[in-house]
CSV table of C-alpha atoms in Angstrom, one decimal:
chain,number,residue,atom,x,y,z
K,1,MET,CA,91.3,95.3,110.7
K,2,ILE,CA,91.6,99.1,111.0
K,3,TYR,CA,91.2,99.7,114.7
K,4,GLY,CA,87.7,100.5,115.8
K,5,THR,CA,86.2,99.7,112.4
K,6,ASP,CA,85.0,96.9,110.4
K,7,GLU,CA,87.7,97.5,107.7
K,8,VAL,CA,90.1,94.7,106.9
K,9,VAL,CA,93.6,95.2,105.2
K,10,GLY,CA,95.0,92.6,102.9
K,11,VAL,CA,98.2,92.1,100.8
K,12,VAL,CA,98.0,90.7,97.3
K,13,SER,CA,101.0,89.6,95.2
K,14,PRO,CA,100.8,90.2,91.4
K,15,ARG,CA,102.4,87.5,89.2
K,16,SER,CA,106.2,87.2,89.9
K,17,VAL,CA,108.4,87.7,86.9
K,18,GLY,CA,110.5,84.6,87.9
K,19,GLY,CA,107.5,82.3,87.5
K,20,THR,CA,107.4,81.1,91.1
K,21,SER,CA,104.7,82.4,93.5
K,22,LEU,CA,105.9,84.6,96.2
K,23,PHE,CA,103.8,82.6,98.6
K,24,GLU,CA,105.2,79.3,97.5
K,25,ALA,CA,108.9,80.1,97.3
K,26,ALA,CA,110.7,77.2,99.0
K,27,ALA,CA,114.0,79.1,99.5
K,28,PRO,CA,114.2,82.2,101.6
K,29,ILE,CA,113.6,85.5,99.8
K,30,THR,CA,116.7,87.7,100.3
K,31,ALA,CA,118.3,90.7,98.7
K,32,GLU,CA,120.1,88.3,96.3
K,33,ASN,CA,116.9,86.7,94.8
K,34,VAL,CA,114.1,89.3,95.5
K,35,ASP,CA,114.2,90.4,91.8
K,36,GLU,CA,112.6,87.1,90.8
K,37,PHE,CA,109.5,88.0,92.9
K,38,ARG,CA,109.0,91.5,91.5
K,39,SER,CA,106.1,92.0,89.1
K,40,GLU,CA,105.8,93.7,85.8
K,41,ARG,CA,104.3,97.2,85.8
K,42,SER,CA,101.5,96.2,83.7
K,43,ASP,CA,100.5,93.4,86.1
K,44,ILE,CA,100.6,95.8,89.0
K,45,ALA,CA,98.4,98.3,87.1
K,46,ASP,CA,95.9,95.6,86.1
K,47,THR,CA,95.7,94.1,89.6
K,48,ARG,CA,95.1,97.6,91.0
K,49,ASN,CA,92.3,98.3,88.6
K,50,GLU,CA,90.6,94.9,89.2
K,51,LEU,CA,90.8,95.5,93.0
K,52,ARG,CA,89.1,98.8,92.6
K,53,ARG,CA,86.5,97.3,90.2
K,54,LEU,CA,85.7,94.8,93.0
K,55,GLY,CA,85.1,97.6,95.5
K,56,PHE,CA,88.4,97.6,97.4
K,57,ARG,CA,90.5,100.6,98.2
K,58,VAL,CA,94.2,100.4,97.1
K,59,LEU,CA,96.4,101.7,99.9
K,60,GLN,CA,100.0,101.1,98.8
K,61,GLU,CA,101.9,99.7,95.9
K,62,SER,CA,105.4,98.2,95.6
K,63,THR,CA,107.2,96.1,93.1
K,64,THR,CA,106.2,92.9,94.9
K,65,THR,CA,102.8,93.5,96.6
K,66,ILE,CA,99.8,95.8,96.8
K,67,SER,CA,98.1,96.6,100.1
K,68,PHE,CA,94.3,97.1,99.9
K,69,SER,CA,91.3,97.4,102.2
K,70,GLY,CA,87.6,96.9,102.3
K,71,PRO,CA,84.7,96.0,104.6
K,72,SER,CA,84.9,92.6,106.1
K,73,SER,CA,81.7,91.6,104.2
K,74,LEU,CA,83.3,92.5,100.9
K,75,PHE,CA,86.4,90.4,101.8
K,76,GLN,CA,84.2,87.4,102.8
K,77,ASP,CA,82.2,87.5,99.6
K,78,ALA,CA,85.1,88.2,97.2
K,79,PHE,CA,87.5,85.6,98.7
K,80,SER,CA,84.9,83.1,100.0
K,81,VAL,CA,86.5,83.2,103.5
K,82,GLU,CA,85.0,83.4,107.0
K,83,LEU,CA,86.7,86.2,109.0
K,84,GLN,CA,86.8,85.9,112.8
K,85,ARG,CA,87.3,88.7,115.4
K,86,GLN,CA,90.6,87.9,117.1
K,87,THR,CA,93.0,89.7,119.5
K,88,VAL,CA,96.7,89.8,119.8
K,89,GLU,CA,98.8,91.0,122.7
K,90,VAL,CA,101.3,93.4,121.1
K,91,THR,CA,102.9,94.3,124.4
K,92,GLY,CA,102.4,93.5,128.1
K,93,GLY,CA,98.7,94.2,128.9
K,94,THR,CA,97.9,95.8,125.6
K,95,GLU,CA,95.8,94.0,123.0
K,96,LEU,CA,94.7,94.8,119.5
K,97,GLU,CA,91.6,93.4,117.9
K,98,PHE,CA,91.6,92.4,114.2
K,99,LEU,CA,89.5,90.4,111.7
K,100,ALA,CA,91.2,87.5,110.0
K,101,PRO,CA,90.8,83.8,109.0
K,102,GLU,CA,91.1,81.3,111.8
K,103,GLU,CA,94.9,80.8,111.1
K,104,PRO,CA,95.9,84.2,109.5
K,105,LEU,CA,99.6,83.5,109.2
K,106,GLN,CA,99.1,80.1,107.6
K,107,GLN,CA,96.2,80.9,105.3
K,108,VAL,CA,96.6,82.5,101.7
K,109,LEU,CA,93.4,83.3,100.1
K,110,GLU,CA,92.6,82.6,96.4
K,111,ALA,CA,91.5,85.5,94.4
K,112,PRO,CA,88.3,85.4,92.3
K,113,GLY,CA,87.6,85.7,88.7
K,114,ASP,CA,90.0,87.9,86.6
K,115,LEU,CA,92.0,88.8,89.7
K,116,SER,CA,93.1,85.1,90.0
K,117,ASN,CA,94.7,85.3,86.6
K,118,LEU,CA,96.7,88.3,87.6
K,119,THR,CA,97.8,87.4,91.2
K,120,GLU,CA,99.4,84.7,93.3
K,121,GLY,CA,97.2,84.9,96.4
K,122,VAL,CA,96.1,87.3,99.2
K,123,ALA,CA,97.2,87.5,102.9
K,124,ILE,CA,95.3,89.3,105.6
K,125,SER,CA,97.5,91.2,108.0
K,126,ARG,CA,98.1,90.3,111.6
K,127,PRO,CA,99.7,92.8,113.9
K,128,PRO,CA,103.2,91.9,115.3
K,129,GLU,CA,104.5,92.0,118.9
K,130,LEU,CA,106.4,95.0,120.2
K,131,PHE,CA,109.7,93.9,121.7
K,132,GLU,CA,109.7,96.2,124.8
K,133,SER,CA,109.0,95.8,128.4
K,134,ALA,CA,107.2,98.3,130.5
K,135,LEU,CA,107.3,98.5,134.3
K,136,PRO,CA,103.8,98.5,135.8
K,137,PRO,CA,102.8,101.0,138.5
K,138,LEU,CA,104.9,100.5,141.7
K,139,ALA,CA,104.4,101.9,145.1
K,140,PRO,CA,107.0,102.0,146.5
K,141,ILE,CA,109.7,101.3,143.9
K,142,HIS,CA,110.2,97.5,143.9
K,143,PRO,CA,113.4,96.4,145.7
K,144,SER,CA,114.5,94.4,142.6
K,145,ALA,CA,114.5,97.5,140.4
K,146,TYR,CA,117.9,99.0,139.5
K,147,ARG,CA,119.2,102.3,138.4
K,148,TYR,CA,117.8,103.4,135.0
K,149,LEU,CA,119.3,105.5,132.3
K,150,PHE,CA,118.2,108.8,130.8
K,151,VAL,CA,118.2,109.8,127.1
K,152,PRO,CA,120.0,111.2,125.4
K,153,ASP,CA,123.1,111.9,127.5
K,154,GLU,CA,123.6,108.7,129.5
K,155,VAL,CA,122.8,106.4,126.7
K,156,ALA,CA,125.2,108.4,124.4
K,157,VAL,CA,128.0,108.2,126.9
K,158,ILE,CA,127.7,104.3,127.4
K,159,LEU,CA,127.5,103.8,123.6
K,160,ARG,CA,130.5,106.0,123.3
K,161,ALA,CA,128.5,108.1,120.7
K,162,SER,CA,129.3,111.3,122.7
K,163,ARG,CA,132.9,111.1,121.5
K,164,ALA,CA,131.8,111.0,117.9
K,165,HIS,CA,129.4,114.0,118.6
K,166,ARG,CA,132.3,116.1,119.9
K,167,LEU,CA,134.1,115.5,116.7
K,168,GLY,CA,131.2,116.7,114.6
K,169,ASN,CA,129.8,113.3,113.6
K,170,THR,CA,126.1,113.3,114.5
K,171,GLY,CA,124.3,111.5,111.7
K,172,ARG,CA,123.3,114.7,109.9
K,173,GLY,CA,121.8,114.2,106.5
K,174,VAL,CA,120.9,110.6,107.2
K,175,VAL,CA,117.2,109.7,107.3
K,176,VAL,CA,116.2,107.0,109.8
K,177,ALA,CA,112.7,105.5,109.3
K,178,MET,CA,111.0,103.8,112.3
K,179,ILE,CA,108.0,101.6,111.7
K,180,ASP,CA,106.0,101.5,115.0
K,181,THR,CA,102.9,102.8,116.8
K,182,GLY,CA,103.3,106.4,115.6
K,183,HIS,CA,105.0,109.5,117.0
K,184,TYR,CA,103.9,112.2,119.4
K,185,ARG,CA,105.7,115.6,119.3
K,186,HIS,CA,106.7,115.5,122.9
K,187,PRO,CA,108.4,118.6,124.3
K,188,PHE,CA,111.6,116.4,124.8
K,189,PHE,CA,112.0,116.4,121.0
K,190,ILE,CA,111.2,120.0,120.5
K,191,ARG,CA,113.5,121.1,123.3
K,192,HIS,CA,116.4,119.2,121.8
K,193,ARG,CA,115.5,120.5,118.3
K,194,TYR,CA,115.7,117.1,116.7
K,195,ARG,CA,114.8,116.7,113.0
K,196,ILE,CA,111.6,114.8,112.7
K,197,SER,CA,109.5,114.5,109.4
K,198,PRO,CA,105.7,114.5,109.5
K,199,THR,CA,104.5,110.9,110.4
K,200,LEU,CA,103.9,108.6,107.3
K,201,LEU,CA,100.8,106.6,107.7
K,202,GLY,CA,101.0,103.0,106.8
K,203,PRO,CA,98.0,101.2,105.1
K,204,GLY,CA,94.9,101.6,107.2
K,205,GLU,CA,96.5,103.8,109.9
K,206,THR,CA,94.9,107.1,111.0
K,207,ASP,CA,95.7,110.1,113.3
K,208,PRO,CA,99.3,110.9,112.5
K,209,ALA,CA,99.8,113.2,115.5
K,210,ARG,CA,98.8,110.5,118.0
K,211,ASP,CA,100.7,107.5,119.6
K,212,ASP,CA,98.1,106.1,121.9
K,213,ASN,CA,100.5,103.2,122.8
K,214,GLY,CA,103.7,105.3,123.3
K,215,HIS,CA,106.1,102.7,122.0
K,216,GLY,CA,107.1,104.5,118.8
K,217,THR,CA,107.5,107.8,120.5
K,218,GLY,CA,109.6,106.4,123.4
K,219,GLU,CA,111.9,104.1,121.5
K,220,SER,CA,112.6,106.8,118.9
K,221,ALA,CA,114.5,108.8,121.5
K,222,ASN,CA,117.1,106.0,121.4
K,223,ILE,CA,117.9,107.0,117.8
K,224,PHE,CA,118.7,110.5,118.8
K,225,ALA,CA,120.8,109.4,121.8
K,226,ALA,CA,123.2,107.9,119.2
K,227,ALA,CA,122.7,110.3,116.3
K,228,PRO,CA,121.3,113.7,117.3
K,229,GLY,CA,121.7,115.1,113.8
K,230,ALA,CA,119.8,112.4,112.0
K,231,ARG,CA,116.3,113.0,110.6
K,232,LEU,CA,113.6,110.7,112.0
K,233,LEU,CA,110.8,109.5,109.6
K,234,PRO,CA,108.1,108.0,111.8
K,235,VAL,CA,106.0,105.4,110.1
K,236,LYS,CA,102.7,104.5,111.9
K,237,GLY,CA,102.3,101.1,110.5
K,238,LEU,CA,101.8,97.9,112.6
K,239,LEU,CA,98.4,97.2,111.1
K,240,ASP,CA,100.0,96.2,107.8
K,241,PRO,CA,103.8,95.8,108.3
K,242,THR,CA,104.3,94.8,104.7
K,243,GLY,CA,102.6,97.8,103.3
K,244,SER,CA,104.2,100.1,105.8
K,245,PHE,CA,107.7,98.7,105.0
K,246,ASN,CA,107.1,99.3,101.3
K,247,ALA,CA,105.8,102.8,102.1
K,248,ALA,CA,109.0,103.6,103.9
K,249,VAL,CA,111.1,102.4,101.0
K,250,SER,CA,109.2,104.6,98.6
K,251,ALA,CA,109.3,107.7,100.8
K,252,THR,CA,110.9,110.9,99.6
K,253,PRO,CA,113.6,111.3,100.5
K,254,GLN,CA,114.2,107.6,100.8
K,255,PRO,CA,115.6,106.6,104.2
K,256,GLN,CA,119.1,105.2,104.5
K,257,VAL,CA,118.1,103.2,107.6
K,258,ILE,CA,114.9,101.5,108.7
K,259,THR,CA,114.7,100.4,112.4
K,260,ASN,CA,112.0,97.9,113.7
K,261,SER,CA,111.3,97.2,117.3
K,262,TRP,CA,108.8,94.5,116.7
K,263,GLY,CA,108.3,91.1,115.2
K,264,TYR,CA,106.6,87.6,115.3
K,265,ASN,CA,107.6,84.9,117.8
K,266,ILE,CA,107.7,82.2,115.2
K,267,ASP,CA,111.2,81.1,114.3
K,268,HIS,CA,111.1,77.9,116.4
K,269,PRO,CA,112.6,74.5,115.7
K,270,GLY,CA,110.3,72.3,113.4
K,271,THR,CA,108.6,75.3,111.9
K,272,SER,CA,108.7,77.0,108.6
K,273,LEU,CA,108.0,80.7,107.6
K,274,PRO,CA,104.1,81.0,107.5
K,275,PRO,CA,103.1,81.6,103.8
K,276,ALA,CA,101.2,84.8,104.8
K,277,LEU,CA,104.5,86.3,105.9
K,278,LYS,CA,106.2,85.8,102.6
K,279,PRO,CA,105.2,89.3,101.4
K,280,LEU,CA,106.9,90.8,104.4
K,281,GLU,CA,110.0,88.6,103.8
K,282,ALA,CA,110.1,90.1,100.3
K,283,ALA,CA,109.6,93.7,101.5
K,284,VAL,CA,112.6,93.4,103.9
K,285,ALA,CA,114.7,91.8,101.1
K,286,ASN,CA,113.7,94.5,98.7
K,287,ALA,CA,114.6,97.3,101.0
K,288,VAL,CA,118.1,95.9,101.6
K,289,ALA,CA,118.6,95.2,97.8
K,290,SER,CA,117.7,99.0,97.4
K,291,GLY,CA,120.8,99.8,99.6
K,292,ILE,CA,118.8,100.5,102.8
K,293,VAL,CA,120.2,99.3,106.1
K,294,VAL,CA,117.4,97.4,108.0
K,295,CYS,CA,117.7,96.8,111.7
K,296,PHE,CA,115.3,94.5,113.7
K,297,SER,CA,115.0,93.5,117.4
K,298,GLY,CA,115.7,89.9,118.1
K,299,GLY,CA,113.1,89.6,120.8
K,300,ASN,CA,112.8,89.6,124.7
K,301,GLY,CA,112.8,85.8,125.2
K,302,GLN,CA,110.9,85.4,121.8
K,303,ARG,CA,112.5,83.9,118.7
K,304,GLY,CA,111.8,87.0,116.7
K,305,TRP,CA,111.3,87.2,113.0
K,306,PRO,CA,112.2,89.1,110.8
K,307,GLY,CA,114.9,89.7,113.4
K,308,SER,CA,116.5,86.4,112.1
K,309,HIS,CA,116.4,87.4,108.4
K,310,PRO,CA,119.9,87.1,107.0
K,311,ASP,CA,119.8,90.5,105.4
K,312,VAL,CA,119.0,92.5,108.5
K,313,ILE,CA,121.2,93.6,111.4
K,314,SER,CA,119.7,91.5,114.3
K,315,VAL,CA,119.9,93.3,117.6
K,316,GLY,CA,120.1,91.7,121.0
K,317,GLY,CA,120.6,93.2,124.5
K,318,VAL,CA,123.4,94.1,126.9
K,319,HIS,CA,122.7,95.3,130.5
K,320,VAL,CA,125.1,97.9,132.1
K,321,ASN,CA,125.7,97.7,135.9
K,322,TYR,CA,126.2,100.7,138.1
K,323,PRO,CA,128.4,102.1,139.4
K,324,ASP,CA,131.2,100.2,137.7
K,325,LEU,CA,129.7,100.4,134.2
K,326,ASP,CA,130.5,96.8,133.5
K,327,PHE,CA,128.4,94.9,131.0
K,328,GLU,CA,126.6,91.6,130.9
K,329,ALA,CA,124.3,89.8,128.5
K,330,SER,CA,120.8,90.9,129.2
K,331,SER,CA,118.7,88.2,131.0
K,332,TYR,CA,115.8,89.7,129.2
K,333,ALA,CA,117.0,89.6,125.6
K,334,SER,CA,116.8,86.8,123.0
K,335,SER,CA,119.5,84.7,121.3
K,336,PHE,CA,118.8,81.8,119.0
K,337,ASP,CA,119.7,79.8,116.0
K,338,SER,CA,117.2,80.4,113.2
K,339,THR,CA,115.1,77.5,111.9
K,340,PHE,CA,114.1,79.4,108.8
K,341,TYR,CA,117.6,80.3,107.7
K,342,PRO,CA,120.1,77.5,108.3
K,343,GLY,CA,123.4,78.9,109.7
K,344,ARG,CA,121.8,82.2,110.8
K,345,HIS,CA,122.2,83.1,114.5
K,346,ALA,CA,120.6,86.0,116.2
K,347,PRO,CA,121.8,88.5,117.4
K,348,ASP,CA,124.6,90.0,115.3
K,349,LEU,CA,125.4,92.5,118.1
K,350,CYS,CA,123.7,94.4,120.9
K,351,GLY,CA,122.3,97.7,122.2
K,352,LEU,CA,121.5,98.5,125.8
K,353,THR,CA,118.7,96.6,127.4
K,354,GLY,CA,117.8,96.2,131.0
K,355,ARG,CA,118.1,92.9,132.8
K,356,ARG,CA,115.0,90.9,133.8
K,357,VAL,CA,113.2,91.9,137.0
K,358,ASP,CA,110.4,89.6,138.2
K,359,ILE,CA,107.5,91.6,139.6
K,360,GLY,CA,104.1,89.9,140.3
K,361,GLY,CA,105.1,86.8,138.5
K,362,ARG,CA,106.0,88.6,135.2
K,363,GLY,CA,109.4,89.7,133.8
K,364,PHE,CA,110.2,93.3,133.0
K,365,ALA,CA,113.3,95.3,132.1
K,366,PRO,CA,112.9,98.8,133.5
K,367,SER,CA,116.1,100.3,132.1
K,368,LEU,CA,115.4,103.6,130.3
K,369,MET,CA,113.3,106.7,131.0
K,370,LEU,CA,111.7,107.6,127.8
K,371,PRO,CA,109.2,110.3,126.6
K,372,VAL,CA,105.7,109.1,125.6
K,373,GLN,CA,102.3,110.7,124.7
K,374,PRO,CA,100.7,111.7,128.1
K,375,GLY,CA,98.1,109.2,129.0
K,376,SER,CA,99.3,106.6,126.5
K,377,ALA,CA,99.5,102.9,127.4
K,378,LEU,CA,103.2,103.2,128.4
K,379,ASP,CA,102.6,106.4,130.5
K,380,ALA,CA,101.5,104.4,133.6
K,381,ILE,CA,104.4,104.2,136.0
K,382,THR,CA,104.1,105.7,139.5
K,383,PRO,CA,105.8,107.0,141.6
K,384,SER,CA,109.1,106.8,139.6
K,385,THR,CA,108.0,109.2,136.9
K,386,GLY,CA,105.3,111.1,138.8
K,387,ALA,CA,101.7,111.0,137.6
K,388,GLY,CA,100.2,108.5,135.3
K,389,ASP,CA,99.8,111.2,132.6
K,390,ASP,CA,103.2,113.0,132.9
K,391,GLY,CA,104.5,111.9,129.5
K,392,TRP,CA,107.3,109.6,130.7
K,393,GLY,CA,107.7,105.8,130.9
K,394,LEU,CA,110.3,103.4,132.1
K,395,PHE,CA,110.9,100.5,129.6
K,396,SER,CA,113.5,99.0,127.4
K,397,GLY,CA,113.9,95.5,125.9
K,398,THR,CA,115.5,94.9,122.5
K,399,SER,CA,112.9,97.5,121.2
K,400,ALA,CA,115.3,100.1,122.7
K,401,ALA,CA,118.5,98.4,121.6
K,402,CYS,CA,117.5,98.3,118.0
K,403,PRO,CA,117.1,102.1,117.4
K,404,GLN,CA,120.3,102.7,119.3
K,405,VAL,CA,122.1,100.5,116.8
K,406,ALA,CA,120.3,102.3,114.0
K,407,GLY,CA,121.6,105.6,115.3
K,408,VAL,CA,125.1,104.3,115.2
K,409,VAL,CA,124.4,103.2,111.6
K,410,ALA,CA,123.5,106.9,110.9
K,411,LEU,CA,126.8,108.0,112.2
K,412,LEU,CA,128.6,105.6,109.8
K,413,LEU,CA,126.6,106.6,106.8
K,414,GLU,CA,127.3,110.3,107.5
K,415,ARG,CA,130.9,109.5,107.3
K,416,ASP,CA,130.7,107.2,104.3
K,417,PRO,CA,127.3,107.3,102.4
K,418,THR,CA,128.7,104.7,99.9
K,419,LEU,CA,128.6,101.9,102.4
K,420,LEU,CA,126.3,99.0,101.3
K,421,PRO,CA,124.1,97.2,104.1
K,422,ALA,CA,126.6,94.3,104.3
K,423,ASP,CA,129.5,96.7,104.7
K,424,VAL,CA,127.7,98.5,107.5
K,425,LYS,CA,127.0,95.2,109.3
K,426,GLN,CA,130.6,94.2,108.9
K,427,GLU,CA,131.8,97.6,110.4
K,428,LEU,CA,129.5,97.2,113.4
K,429,VAL,CA,130.3,93.6,114.1
K,430,GLY,CA,134.1,94.3,113.7
K,431,SER,CA,134.1,97.2,116.1
K,432,ALA,CA,131.7,96.0,118.8
K,433,ARG,CA,132.9,95.7,122.5
K,434,ASP,CA,133.2,92.3,123.8
K,435,VAL,CA,130.8,91.2,126.6
K,436,THR,CA,132.0,88.2,128.5
K,437,THR,CA,129.4,87.6,131.3
K,438,GLY,CA,125.7,87.2,131.7
K,439,THR,CA,123.1,84.8,130.2
K,440,THR,CA,120.2,85.7,127.8
K,441,ALA,CA,116.6,84.9,128.3
K,442,THR,CA,117.0,81.9,126.0
K,443,GLY,CA,119.9,80.4,128.0
K,444,ASP,CA,123.0,81.4,126.0
K,445,ALA,CA,126.0,82.4,128.1
K,446,ALA,CA,128.4,85.1,127.1
K,447,GLY,CA,132.1,84.5,126.9
K,448,PRO,CA,135.3,85.9,125.5
K,449,GLY,CA,135.1,86.8,121.8
K,450,PRO,CA,131.9,86.5,119.6
K,451,ASP,CA,129.4,84.3,121.3
K,452,ALA,CA,125.8,83.1,121.0
K,453,ALA,CA,124.5,85.4,123.8
K,454,THR,CA,125.6,88.8,122.4
K,455,GLY,CA,126.9,88.1,118.9
K,456,ALA,CA,129.9,90.4,118.5
K,457,GLY,CA,129.1,92.3,121.7
K,458,LEU,CA,127.9,95.9,122.5
K,459,VAL,CA,127.7,98.4,119.6
K,460,ASP,CA,130.6,100.9,119.9
K,461,ALA,CA,129.9,104.3,118.2
K,462,LYS,CA,133.5,105.5,118.8
């Protein structure tokens, strides 16, 4: 559902050239086999025309799916489905309302008439969770809170990115797309003269200049902490993550990196990937097959997907302790063995994330002071940042760690643009700093060498 309206967004898969329905693929869709799930141009065109004939608006096309929208009544009539008004908590205390079938992730709709001969099914989008933690209003500062970090300088020093910057390696010429809640042109970005492209709207999104949540704006500052010379392409696109992913891939210029601080808490033992999420799996695989490095947060206690997809760089969290600057696995971040992809463990490596602080019976990770749109959902911390509309919020989570790693990827690709996504992951894993203490939110303990808690350890830009 497009926020504040009765409009619904769906994703349809035209017939796959390999003969197997994208929605019914038994094996994971990865960069190695995504070609089988692409569609002929003629089928894409015919599907687009039939959707328009039925009265739908076509929003975005890719080689695997088409995103489209229409009034809920049109969806219900065309696909013989009852849509219900539902809510999802995308982050602590913030909910989004959407229209979908009773089980949106499990239900694939059958297309009517001529459209059924052209397509494999239709999924209605469900917003994902944002993998951050905001600190609620405190007066005075809670005794369990700890020293937080400022962007860009302190984060750059701890990631050892400042050393690369002094040598002239800043990520210049590398485009990093960030699919999130949008981007507000905060004075922080203007003052530092960061390169930011106009916000790209994903299917169903509006108001490119606004970020009423604050998440996308705040977390993007972590990219520039690692790579101040990179160009950010903000993609406002959590209404339809599949269409937004495909929009980022087809953007001009095409990004070399896509960072994602969100996901679905679904990769649990005994489960399988819900069929309605197969189009997103294909979109991720298609991006990597196109040579784009894709980073995903692993979650904050969640078993985050697509953070467990084998093609992505899965990012966990490490907490830094003051004043000694020693590291420990974040007690707020996730680590887990994937059920969907046997042999796959998340994370591959980590960025900086706060440790868990319990306040009022809930867990938070108030680790980074980040710029947000004044009055947005994440601009609500007092007195630590001043007034509730001062344009600053205190939050972290693996939502912060992921764009930090993406920034380090930009440094690598500036030095060697020929690196493939698998090469980049190998470089990062091979150079990470070992973290030997601490336990994650999901119970894995760090130890010498690669471990379940932090993967290879903390990303090391130097």
